[in-house]
XYZ file of C-alpha atoms in Angstrom:
702
model
C 31.822 -31.937 10.646
C 29.788 -28.902 8.510
C 28.503 -31.175 5.561
C 26.436 -33.528 9.526
C 25.594 -29.985 9.827
C 24.490 -28.519 7.131
C 22.074 -31.482 6.126
C 20.872 -32.306 9.265
C 20.001 -28.376 9.131
C 18.766 -29.375 5.892
C 16.886 -31.485 7.259
C 14.254 -28.493 9.611
C 14.301 -27.004 7.627
C 12.725 -29.706 5.189
C 9.735 -30.705 8.339
C 8.635 -26.697 9.013
C 5.131 -25.797 7.587
C 6.588 -22.436 6.680
C 2.291 -21.315 5.632
C 1.063 -21.635 9.595
C -0.625 -19.065 9.814
C 0.837 -17.682 13.161
C 3.616 -16.908 11.367
C 1.645 -15.174 8.965
C -0.453 -10.679 9.743
C -3.277 -9.545 9.071
C -2.795 -7.188 5.568
C -5.792 -4.576 6.955
C -4.293 -4.223 10.852
C -0.370 -4.172 8.526
C -1.734 -1.533 6.365
C -3.551 0.582 9.757
C -0.573 0.969 10.699
C 1.038 1.891 7.865
C -0.711 4.797 8.112
C 0.038 5.055 11.443
C 3.317 5.753 10.558
C 2.796 8.393 8.098
C 0.687 10.054 11.375
C 4.339 9.792 13.349
C 5.561 12.277 10.586
C 3.140 15.173 11.226
C 4.819 14.829 15.208
C 8.215 14.706 13.631
C 10.323 18.292 14.874
C 12.785 17.645 11.370
C 9.712 18.150 8.973
C 8.678 21.698 8.396
C 5.110 22.378 10.351
C 3.255 22.947 7.117
C 4.773 19.559 5.290
C 3.640 18.415 9.016
C 0.114 19.122 7.914
C 0.536 18.565 4.613
C 1.441 14.050 6.415
C -1.807 15.071 8.636
C -4.053 15.368 4.911
C -2.407 12.406 3.770
C -3.007 10.009 6.606
C -7.262 10.906 6.516
C -6.910 10.624 2.777
C -5.953 6.977 2.844
C -7.728 6.320 5.824
C -10.609 7.374 2.761
C -9.842 4.931 0.392
C -9.222 1.988 2.812
C -12.665 2.413 4.596
C -14.311 2.719 0.664
C -11.782 -0.324 -0.296
C -10.520 -2.215 2.687
C -13.951 -2.054 4.717
C -15.600 -1.963 2.223
C -14.604 -5.182 0.673
C -14.789 -6.745 4.685
C -18.728 -6.338 4.743
C -19.057 -7.615 1.717
C -17.455 -11.046 3.283
C -19.595 -10.955 6.322
C -22.598 -9.966 4.205
C -21.677 -13.291 2.156
C -21.188 -15.685 4.862
C -18.750 -17.625 3.042
C -16.999 -19.205 6.329
C -13.290 -17.484 5.370
C -10.461 -16.966 7.491
C -8.007 -14.200 5.937
C -3.830 -15.392 5.402
C -3.581 -15.256 9.931
C -6.268 -17.633 10.420
C -8.642 -14.451 11.004
C -12.327 -14.618 9.603
C -14.291 -11.586 8.360
C -15.011 -10.478 11.850
C -12.323 -11.245 14.255
C -11.055 -8.826 10.672
C -13.594 -6.280 11.388
C -13.083 -6.236 15.514
C -9.282 -6.041 14.525
C -9.456 -3.292 12.244
C -12.512 -0.977 13.749
C -10.264 -1.373 17.143
C -6.952 0.414 14.783
C -9.340 2.817 13.327
C -11.107 4.206 15.884
C -7.228 4.878 18.097
C -5.922 7.019 14.971
C -9.080 8.483 14.690
C -8.252 9.639 18.113
C -4.475 9.619 16.925
C -5.068 12.637 14.444
C -7.516 14.943 16.609
C -4.617 15.034 18.833
C -1.609 15.494 16.061
C -3.537 18.367 14.568
C -5.297 20.223 18.140
C -1.121 20.453 18.533
C -0.182 21.379 15.070
C -3.062 24.346 14.336
C -1.752 25.232 18.107
C 2.015 26.191 16.403
C 0.215 27.782 13.823
C -0.687 29.950 15.886
C 2.031 31.153 16.632
C 3.176 31.529 13.644
C 0.130 34.256 12.860
C -1.767 31.492 11.464
C -6.250 30.515 13.150
C -8.787 28.910 12.747
C -11.277 30.617 14.668
C -14.436 29.893 14.865
C -17.686 32.637 13.733
C -18.935 33.682 17.311
C -14.921 35.080 17.965
C -15.531 37.766 15.700
C -15.802 41.320 15.939
C -18.543 43.493 14.602
C -16.636 44.482 11.402
C -15.886 41.699 10.536
C -18.942 39.644 11.032
C -21.072 42.437 8.842
C -18.044 40.762 6.414
C -19.169 37.700 7.466
C -22.945 38.331 6.794
C -22.635 39.978 3.225
C -20.424 37.259 2.194
C -22.580 34.354 2.849
C -25.699 36.069 1.933
C -23.681 36.927 -1.345
C -21.402 33.246 -1.875
C -22.979 30.556 -0.129
C -27.386 31.002 0.459
C -28.412 31.219 -3.361
C -25.638 26.983 -3.579
C -27.198 25.497 -0.167
C -30.351 24.446 -0.422
C -32.092 22.316 2.486
C -33.329 19.210 2.833
C -36.099 18.386 5.232
C -36.592 14.902 6.410
C -39.988 14.068 7.168
C -42.757 11.022 6.311
C -42.654 12.808 2.661
C -39.093 14.076 2.102
C -37.449 10.546 2.936
C -33.624 10.723 3.990
C -31.724 11.908 0.903
C -29.500 9.902 -1.366
C -26.024 11.480 -0.316
C -22.366 11.691 -2.233
C -19.317 10.374 -0.415
C -17.118 11.840 1.408
C -19.185 14.750 1.431
C -19.847 16.962 4.159
C -23.521 18.152 5.621
C -25.226 19.041 8.955
C -27.790 17.957 10.204
C -29.995 20.329 11.470
C -32.689 19.420 14.410
C -35.279 22.650 14.530
C -39.021 22.808 16.012
C -41.550 25.771 15.471
C -41.990 27.889 18.513
C -45.432 26.469 18.895
C -45.094 23.476 18.525
C -43.713 19.663 20.897
C -42.009 17.962 17.351
C -38.422 18.180 16.301
C -37.539 17.823 12.841
C -34.627 17.464 10.761
C -32.668 18.689 8.106
C -30.441 18.342 6.076
C -27.430 20.689 5.343
C -25.075 20.702 2.648
C -21.747 21.894 3.153
C -20.446 23.463 -0.724
C -16.833 22.717 -0.075
C -16.494 21.337 -3.445
C -17.789 24.763 -4.845
C -16.056 27.232 -2.119
C -13.482 25.217 -0.390
C -13.356 24.354 2.936
C -11.767 27.546 4.433
C -12.831 31.113 4.148
C -10.592 34.125 4.514
C -11.110 37.132 6.362
C -9.489 39.823 4.571
C -6.796 40.578 5.645
C -5.220 39.043 7.676
C -4.708 35.530 8.637
C -7.566 34.542 10.273
C -9.817 31.070 8.219
C -13.130 30.328 9.535
C -14.491 26.175 8.698
C -17.657 26.118 5.725
C -18.888 23.969 8.030
C -19.201 27.103 10.539
C -20.169 29.577 9.142
C -23.298 27.817 7.116
C -24.128 26.855 11.102
C -23.785 30.099 12.228
C -26.044 31.230 9.336
C -27.965 28.139 9.211
C -31.586 29.830 10.922
C -31.631 31.650 7.186
C -32.971 28.778 5.649
C -35.827 27.759 8.242
C -37.396 30.905 8.669
C -40.100 30.368 11.698
C -38.296 27.395 13.309
C -35.942 27.613 16.089
C -31.995 25.260 15.709
C -32.052 22.783 18.423
C -28.332 22.053 16.621
C -26.280 21.429 13.804
C -23.850 19.380 13.767
C -21.407 18.490 10.807
C -21.159 14.687 9.918
C -19.143 13.264 6.841
C -20.348 9.261 4.863
C -17.848 7.239 3.581
C -19.228 4.674 1.035
C -18.484 1.326 -0.576
C -16.237 2.462 -4.159
C -15.273 -0.590 -5.292
C -16.109 -1.996 -8.385
C -17.827 -4.725 -9.371
C -16.844 -5.074 -13.307
C -18.446 -7.762 -15.949
C -15.714 -8.134 -18.124
C -17.521 -10.245 -20.643
C -19.291 -7.200 -22.493
C -19.416 -6.155 -25.392
C -17.785 -2.368 -24.578
C -15.658 -2.112 -21.582
C -16.000 1.475 -21.232
C -19.601 2.186 -21.283
C -19.978 -0.892 -18.293
C -17.597 0.727 -16.650
C -18.581 3.746 -16.740
C -21.694 2.056 -15.226
C -20.528 0.757 -11.938
C -19.052 3.980 -11.621
C -22.588 5.213 -11.313
C -22.764 2.826 -8.909
C -19.879 3.417 -6.704
C -21.371 6.808 -6.043
C -24.255 5.237 -5.040
C -22.279 2.734 -2.420
C -23.821 1.539 0.886
C -22.427 3.556 3.180
C -18.913 1.943 5.246
C -18.604 4.987 7.558
C -20.241 7.773 9.549
C -17.176 10.260 11.736
C -20.004 13.039 13.054
C -18.088 16.339 15.018
C -18.148 14.418 19.346
C -20.867 17.581 20.507
C -23.425 15.439 17.897
C -26.502 14.427 20.685
C -27.131 10.521 21.153
C -30.355 11.863 18.801
C -29.097 13.061 16.217
C -26.407 10.152 15.897
C -29.261 7.634 16.008
C -31.490 8.821 12.976
C -27.729 9.085 11.610
C -27.174 5.302 11.955
C -30.564 4.240 11.417
C -30.896 5.710 7.928
C -27.469 4.910 7.743
C -27.980 1.430 8.363
C -24.644 1.652 9.931
C -23.584 -0.644 13.133
C -22.234 1.251 16.444
C -18.779 0.685 15.274
C -18.685 1.988 11.918
C -19.271 4.710 14.096
C -16.172 7.698 14.768
C -16.601 10.837 16.164
C -14.449 13.781 15.873
C -12.898 16.457 17.913
C -11.146 18.719 15.153
C -12.954 19.343 11.752
C -14.042 16.166 9.371
C -12.375 15.060 6.582
C -9.137 16.145 7.315
C -7.846 16.270 3.800
C -8.055 19.253 2.272
C -5.710 20.697 5.137
C -3.265 19.065 2.110
C -4.236 22.276 0.160
C -3.962 24.816 2.479
C 0.501 23.443 2.873
C 0.166 25.488 -0.214
C -0.559 28.650 1.408
C 1.516 31.918 -0.065
C 3.775 33.021 1.618
C 4.953 30.277 3.918
C 7.502 29.040 1.863
C 10.096 28.510 5.036
C 7.092 26.513 6.909
C 7.331 24.024 4.314
C 10.462 21.605 3.008
C 12.655 23.809 0.424
C 12.424 23.504 -3.677
C 14.105 20.564 -4.685
C 14.646 20.369 -8.200
C 15.272 17.085 -10.338
C 18.266 16.850 -12.557
C 18.253 16.295 -15.527
C 19.045 12.576 -16.193
C 23.332 12.299 -15.882
C 23.936 9.928 -17.492
C 22.200 10.944 -20.966
C 24.044 14.511 -19.925
C 27.977 12.030 -19.642
C 27.127 11.058 -23.575
C 27.045 14.150 -25.001
C 25.027 12.631 -27.803
C 23.409 14.542 -30.629
C 20.178 13.592 -29.890
C 18.840 10.559 -27.276
C 18.335 7.174 -29.773
C 22.141 8.010 -30.111
C 22.755 8.109 -26.421
C 20.918 5.892 -26.556
C 21.824 3.022 -29.069
C 25.828 4.172 -26.617
C 24.606 2.014 -23.778
C 21.051 1.594 -21.243
C 20.258 5.393 -19.293
C 18.743 3.929 -16.200
C 17.061 6.969 -14.371
C 16.081 7.220 -10.512
C 12.976 10.077 -10.135
C 11.944 12.479 -8.529
C 16.046 12.393 -7.776
C 16.177 12.772 -11.886
C 13.188 14.480 -13.500
C 10.846 12.863 -15.091
C 10.954 15.681 -18.700
C 13.604 13.212 -20.271
C 10.771 9.977 -20.483
C 9.067 12.729 -20.826
C 10.912 14.054 -24.120
C 12.262 11.234 -24.752
C 8.171 9.995 -26.457
C 8.043 14.099 -27.539
C 10.891 13.042 -30.335
C 9.321 9.910 -31.429
C 5.903 11.331 -31.854
C 8.533 14.405 -34.782
C 10.760 12.618 -35.190
C 10.564 11.857 -39.124
C 12.008 8.583 -38.858
C 10.220 7.240 -36.362
C 6.834 4.659 -36.937
C 5.395 3.920 -34.945
C 5.037 3.800 -30.326
C 3.680 1.492 -28.782
C 2.691 2.509 -24.736
C 1.010 0.986 -21.608
C -0.550 3.686 -19.456
C -2.377 2.697 -16.338
C -2.281 5.820 -14.230
C -1.995 9.416 -16.251
C -1.992 13.419 -15.470
C -5.290 14.778 -17.703
C -2.744 17.701 -18.704
C -0.233 14.868 -19.686
C 2.843 15.461 -22.501
C 2.583 12.103 -22.775
C -1.263 12.035 -23.939
C -0.674 15.270 -26.221
C 2.834 13.283 -27.912
C 0.647 10.969 -28.572
C -1.731 12.500 -29.934
C 0.034 14.334 -32.485
C 1.997 11.320 -33.402
C -0.690 9.793 -34.860
C -1.660 13.430 -36.374
C 2.066 12.939 -37.656
C 1.588 9.497 -39.770
C 2.814 6.415 -37.444
C 1.142 4.709 -35.896
C 0.251 4.546 -32.520
C -0.804 1.864 -30.231
C -1.680 2.787 -26.840
C -3.066 0.135 -23.838
C -5.278 2.590 -21.158
C -5.888 0.413 -18.374
C -9.963 2.157 -17.350
C -10.076 -0.080 -14.100
C -6.942 1.871 -12.473
C -8.353 2.590 -9.495
C -10.584 6.096 -9.276
C -8.349 7.178 -11.928
C -11.434 5.204 -14.043
C -13.157 8.208 -14.945
C -9.260 10.394 -16.181
C -8.483 7.219 -18.227
C -12.044 6.703 -20.192
C -11.519 10.870 -21.276
C -7.900 10.181 -21.472
C -8.739 7.271 -24.199
C -11.505 8.417 -26.334
C -9.086 11.466 -27.001
C -6.529 9.146 -28.533
C -9.491 8.228 -30.024
C -10.123 10.918 -32.024
C -6.559 11.996 -32.237
C -6.197 8.528 -34.196
C -4.612 6.634 -32.205
C -5.566 2.878 -31.742
C -6.180 2.253 -28.042
C -6.763 -0.592 -26.635
C -8.367 -1.902 -23.001
C -5.940 -5.056 -22.091
C -6.487 -8.939 -21.493
C -9.919 -10.602 -20.573
C -9.700 -10.718 -16.448
C -6.530 -8.085 -16.419
C -5.562 -5.185 -14.974
C -2.387 -3.884 -16.664
C 0.582 -2.828 -15.071
C 3.188 -2.880 -16.186
C 5.367 0.437 -17.129
C 6.541 0.506 -21.480
C 6.691 2.428 -24.267
C 8.634 1.545 -27.714
C 9.382 3.395 -30.048
C 10.290 1.489 -33.049
C 12.545 3.309 -35.753
C 14.089 3.399 -39.311
C 17.624 3.883 -39.158
C 20.918 2.869 -41.649
C 20.918 -0.385 -40.333
C 17.807 -1.234 -40.512
C 14.972 -1.396 -37.658
C 15.997 -0.625 -33.972
C 13.883 -0.397 -31.270
C 13.583 1.560 -28.314
C 12.147 0.825 -24.571
C 11.371 2.652 -21.815
C 10.794 0.158 -18.869
C 9.595 1.370 -15.371
C 8.475 0.787 -11.505
C 6.184 3.217 -12.335
C 2.902 5.512 -13.633
C 3.640 7.140 -17.004
C 1.927 10.472 -14.720
C 5.069 14.074 -14.268
C 3.083 15.288 -11.580
C 3.519 12.227 -9.721
C 6.283 11.715 -10.553
C 8.332 14.084 -8.824
C 6.999 13.151 -5.694
C 6.890 9.537 -5.673
C 10.548 7.316 -5.928
C 10.592 5.062 -9.539
C 13.270 3.698 -11.077
C 13.732 3.645 -15.133
C 15.342 2.112 -18.177
C 15.798 3.660 -21.744
C 17.513 0.430 -23.455
C 17.499 -0.324 -27.875
C 17.937 -4.424 -26.097
C 17.484 -5.961 -29.100
C 16.451 -8.856 -27.426
C 14.226 -6.834 -24.902
C 13.367 -5.084 -27.637
C 11.680 -8.274 -29.712
C 10.154 -9.145 -25.897
C 8.464 -5.656 -26.207
C 6.620 -6.593 -29.756
C 5.481 -9.698 -28.001
C 4.131 -8.249 -25.217
C 1.694 -6.029 -26.886
C 0.440 -8.923 -29.406
C -0.352 -11.234 -26.582
C -2.200 -8.016 -25.614
C -3.957 -6.709 -28.044
C -4.135 -10.025 -30.218
C -5.187 -13.474 -30.619
C -1.767 -15.002 -29.481
C -0.188 -17.386 -27.162
C 2.225 -16.989 -24.716
C 5.004 -16.360 -26.118
C 8.771 -17.094 -25.199
C 10.406 -14.840 -23.473
C 13.950 -13.653 -24.220
C 14.886 -11.370 -21.108
C 11.430 -10.212 -20.027
C 9.453 -11.984 -17.089
C 5.934 -11.318 -17.654
C 2.893 -11.941 -14.692
C 0.507 -13.694 -14.877
C 2.989 -16.452 -16.431
C 6.506 -16.601 -15.003
C 6.729 -13.412 -12.467
C 6.582 -15.801 -9.236
C 7.770 -18.354 -10.953
C 10.631 -16.327 -11.668
C 10.870 -14.453 -8.244
C 11.082 -18.353 -6.727
C 14.274 -19.520 -8.608
C 15.921 -16.594 -7.657
C 14.893 -17.338 -3.942
C 15.622 -21.311 -4.185
C 19.527 -19.903 -6.199
C 20.174 -18.359 -3.290
C 19.094 -21.289 -0.170
C 21.607 -22.918 -2.604
C 24.787 -21.506 -2.226
C 23.811 -20.830 1.232
C 23.225 -25.185 1.968
C 27.055 -25.511 0.005
C 28.292 -23.006 2.656
C 28.550 -19.933 0.221
C 27.147 -16.659 1.315
C 23.915 -16.026 0.373
C 22.113 -12.906 0.755
C 18.851 -11.066 -0.879
C 17.205 -7.915 -0.764
C 14.453 -6.667 -2.062
C 12.152 -3.448 -2.103
C 8.076 -2.936 -3.112
C 5.417 -1.383 -1.456
C 3.868 -4.157 -0.378
C 3.697 -7.589 0.786
C 1.063 -10.144 1.119
C 1.736 -12.885 -1.806
C 1.929 -16.641 1.198
C 4.282 -18.384 -0.950
C 6.395 -16.145 -1.363
C 6.533 -15.519 2.041
C 7.500 -19.074 2.956
C 9.921 -19.297 0.220
C 12.016 -16.214 2.018
C 11.410 -18.466 5.319
C 12.881 -21.287 3.817
C 15.634 -19.716 2.562
C 16.080 -17.728 6.274
C 15.672 -20.739 7.534
C 18.538 -21.815 5.318
C 21.163 -18.843 6.058
C 20.478 -16.854 2.807
C 20.587 -13.250 4.919
C 17.600 -11.148 3.803
C 16.610 -7.690 4.061
C 13.377 -6.236 3.249
C 12.687 -2.777 1.889
C 8.338 -2.679 2.026
C 6.394 0.668 2.688
C 2.894 -0.412 4.084
C 1.568 -3.622 3.895
C 3.850 -7.079 5.262
C 2.741 -9.804 6.070
C 5.442 -11.687 6.319
C 6.761 -11.168 10.356
C 10.389 -11.316 10.773
C 12.171 -12.566 13.916
C 10.869 -15.763 14.404
C 13.362 -18.205 15.887
C 13.814 -21.111 13.478
C 11.882 -19.376 10.762
C 12.619 -15.606 10.042
C 15.549 -15.040 12.677
C 17.694 -13.918 9.380
C 15.237 -11.386 7.898
C 15.389 -7.790 8.094
C 12.167 -5.902 7.702
C 11.707 -1.647 7.380
C 9.630 1.209 5.893
C 10.974 4.062 5.332
C 8.030 7.303 5.219
C 9.848 10.416 4.106
C 9.093 13.256 1.451
C 8.790 11.267 -1.182
C 6.260 8.348 -0.675
C 8.412 4.939 -2.044
C 7.258 3.760 -5.269
C 9.928 1.562 -7.094
C 10.602 -2.433 -6.898
C 14.089 -3.112 -7.467
C 15.902 -6.908 -6.256
C 18.705 -8.255 -5.752
C 20.512 -11.861 -5.120
C 23.682 -12.194 -4.502
C 23.662 -15.289 -6.706
C 27.492 -16.786 -5.849
C 28.566 -12.954 -6.528
C 27.430 -12.061 -9.805
C 25.026 -10.396 -8.369
C 21.058 -10.990 -10.383
C 19.194 -6.990 -10.722
C 15.693 -6.020 -11.843
C 13.424 -3.871 -11.232
C 9.850 -4.351 -11.558
C 6.096 -2.705 -12.131
C 4.871 -5.394 -10.087
C 4.796 -5.840 -5.812
C 4.457 -9.280 -3.687
C 0.873 -9.477 -3.933
C -1.108 -12.361 -5.179
C -3.117 -9.456 -7.647
C -0.329 -8.363 -9.207
C 1.436 -12.519 -9.547
C -2.338 -13.409 -10.626
C -4.165 -11.142 -11.945
C -2.413 -8.473 -13.495
C 0.097 -8.097 -16.579
C 3.450 -6.808 -15.565
C 6.933 -6.700 -16.097
C 9.962 -7.621 -13.895
C 13.133 -6.213 -15.855
C 17.012 -7.650 -15.170
C 19.233 -5.261 -15.654
C 22.354 -6.094 -17.277
C 25.102 -3.495 -16.569
C 27.694 -4.597 -14.638
C 27.096 0.004 -13.534
C 23.946 0.071 -13.123
C 23.832 -3.442 -10.850
C 25.995 -1.565 -8.687
C 23.967 0.975 -8.743
C 20.722 -0.157 -8.286
C 22.152 -2.879 -5.062
C 23.538 1.273 -3.762
C 20.603 2.000 -3.383
C 19.051 -0.501 -1.730
C 21.993 -0.241 0.592
C 21.393 3.555 1.550
C 17.979 2.631 2.350
C 18.789 -0.376 4.590
C 21.125 2.244 6.135
C 18.761 4.465 7.014
C 18.737 5.709 10.532
C 16.419 8.677 10.567
C 13.144 8.435 8.753
C 13.153 4.150 8.677
C 11.162 2.082 10.645
C 11.630 -0.914 11.601
C 9.338 -4.143 12.127
C 9.298 -6.399 15.052
C 7.919 -9.789 14.707
C 4.816 -8.992 16.524
C 3.842 -6.641 13.785
C 4.711 -3.241 15.308
C 7.067 -1.358 14.364
C 9.707 1.370 16.091
C 11.821 4.210 14.111
C 15.280 3.222 13.217
C 17.691 5.374 16.078
C 21.458 7.233 15.107
C 23.034 5.302 17.476
C 25.966 7.408 18.918
C 28.918 7.380 17.299
C 27.371 6.474 13.467
C 26.275 8.807 10.872
C 23.110 9.984 10.324
C 21.601 8.729 7.193
C 17.958 10.119 5.644
C 18.351 7.938 2.818
C 15.766 10.408 0.233
C 18.085 13.549 1.718
C 21.151 11.016 1.102
C 19.315 10.769 -2.505
C 18.919 14.130 -3.731
C 21.939 15.983 -1.883
C 23.683 13.500 -4.470
C 21.867 13.606 -7.445
C 23.135 17.734 -6.608
C 26.093 16.822 -7.203
C 25.777 15.492 -9.871
C 27.101 12.345 -9.182
C 25.600 9.342 -9.948
C 25.682 7.058 -6.584
C 27.950 3.229 -6.913
C 29.888 4.248 -9.223
C 33.128 5.429 -6.860
């Protein structure tokens, strides 16, 4: 009877079309819903007040990038006239309408949240005021400040037949000024650029905690720029431009091509116009016409435009009680337990798993620094995707080259919004004597690997660091990531093949352990899911847990649906984009999706497959998106040690148990915050991981 039921279940799975469009959500809408979850953190009283303000700033910064890349891409699709449908079946026009509706609502919510927080800041003595609120003495100070600091910098730009509408940089803040001569009827338009990049967005009054927006000050003194004219209206506006790069790969000098494309980015077409709520219909119409925008591209804002600047304001001195209690990452717990005389002996004793930011990224920096000055180290090879401009890793690599070591760095100069910094870093490394390469034609290199080749008594040994996150010490303090230090010989051999594959003319090698996109990463994940399906069909316990940033790949989602329909239990922890729909009867009833939004940005990718109790565990640089699996060089690393498997499984379980910061996804794509039921233990995963690190405990080892 049991066998008959299993056969019926297998036949039912066989006839389901898991690729039906109604089983999928729109990518852009799911991203906007993620950004809404970020914004919701600004309303959580569990977060300190200035951190809540920072969440608003992050929301606004995220939106800027979304419009510069994703909305710009939709506009290109519309202009092309291509009959394209997304994974959920929406046309470009349908996507644009859905995005516009959600984005306009989100802007309204940002305004509302910001008003609430600024009102609470008043209770802490922090006031954002208008020039019209000043006392006589304060007004005299501001006048003198304007004349000394602002007036010499700003150049007004007339708009008339002899002065065409000026090009205004993306994300720059400007004032539209309507004016006329007293004896004339004609109304004229001029533009005043707000020099916030130079002076900052806020002006603090002396001996107070009163702040003025720079655009309000410029508006207040606008008549100083237009002698003989009557000012009728001054209104701030902000333009967001297309920033997607179209880089030709078939060129002799990729760096030069990227630099040319960066110049084009600065002059990209407008995709969004933000205007103050007080803006007149006439000004709105003029700006809309000059920028060639549709009605839906115009966003009316009641508060300050471009509120991302509040992220730096949240660091205001003297208000530590309104921020998170400082957390100092602990040195590597596993490394400290080895008590080895040097890092090489510590790694030879066994692999070391690192969990950032709970454990310090300094361990990784020190690994590379030590290699740079070790006389026994012959060569260092590393991939760099995003790196800090003041990175000690760059300094160590340069020092290694000057010390006579062979240093090979794959610098990904196409890392979006880091292109300029990466070009600068590449040239610094070249000047120091490093061999800098730029990857494979048509692919971005997103993998995270460092290999140190060292001469030892028993011969040459390769030490590797492989990770889910970038070699960036700044973001490593606020992103959660996992890394592995190992001298496993088979991984070392794979590392050599990997760098040869990137830097020379070499057919794809046969790998011992590393799984590489676009060669075999998707296929390996598919095989792991198929393995769980077979276990379920045999009546065994089958389980998958996977943590990632984004889930978009149709083929992997269809395979997860197949697994769910076969009886495999699946827990997904997906921070942002997720077009999979959980809870569909007969399709995804066994899939649960949650998103964690907290103090740190969830960035680690961890995969667990039960495999009949053998536990297949991986860490990876890749999200489950077509671009990562098809168009990027990515790595997935099998974790071999039982202790490390337990630790990573425990990390996943901690996120799955989160009932304080987790959001649970419903089948319609909406999210509801997880609740701590009466009698249950409250669990905030990131807080728990911080507490565990502070105690010096290793998760999963008890």
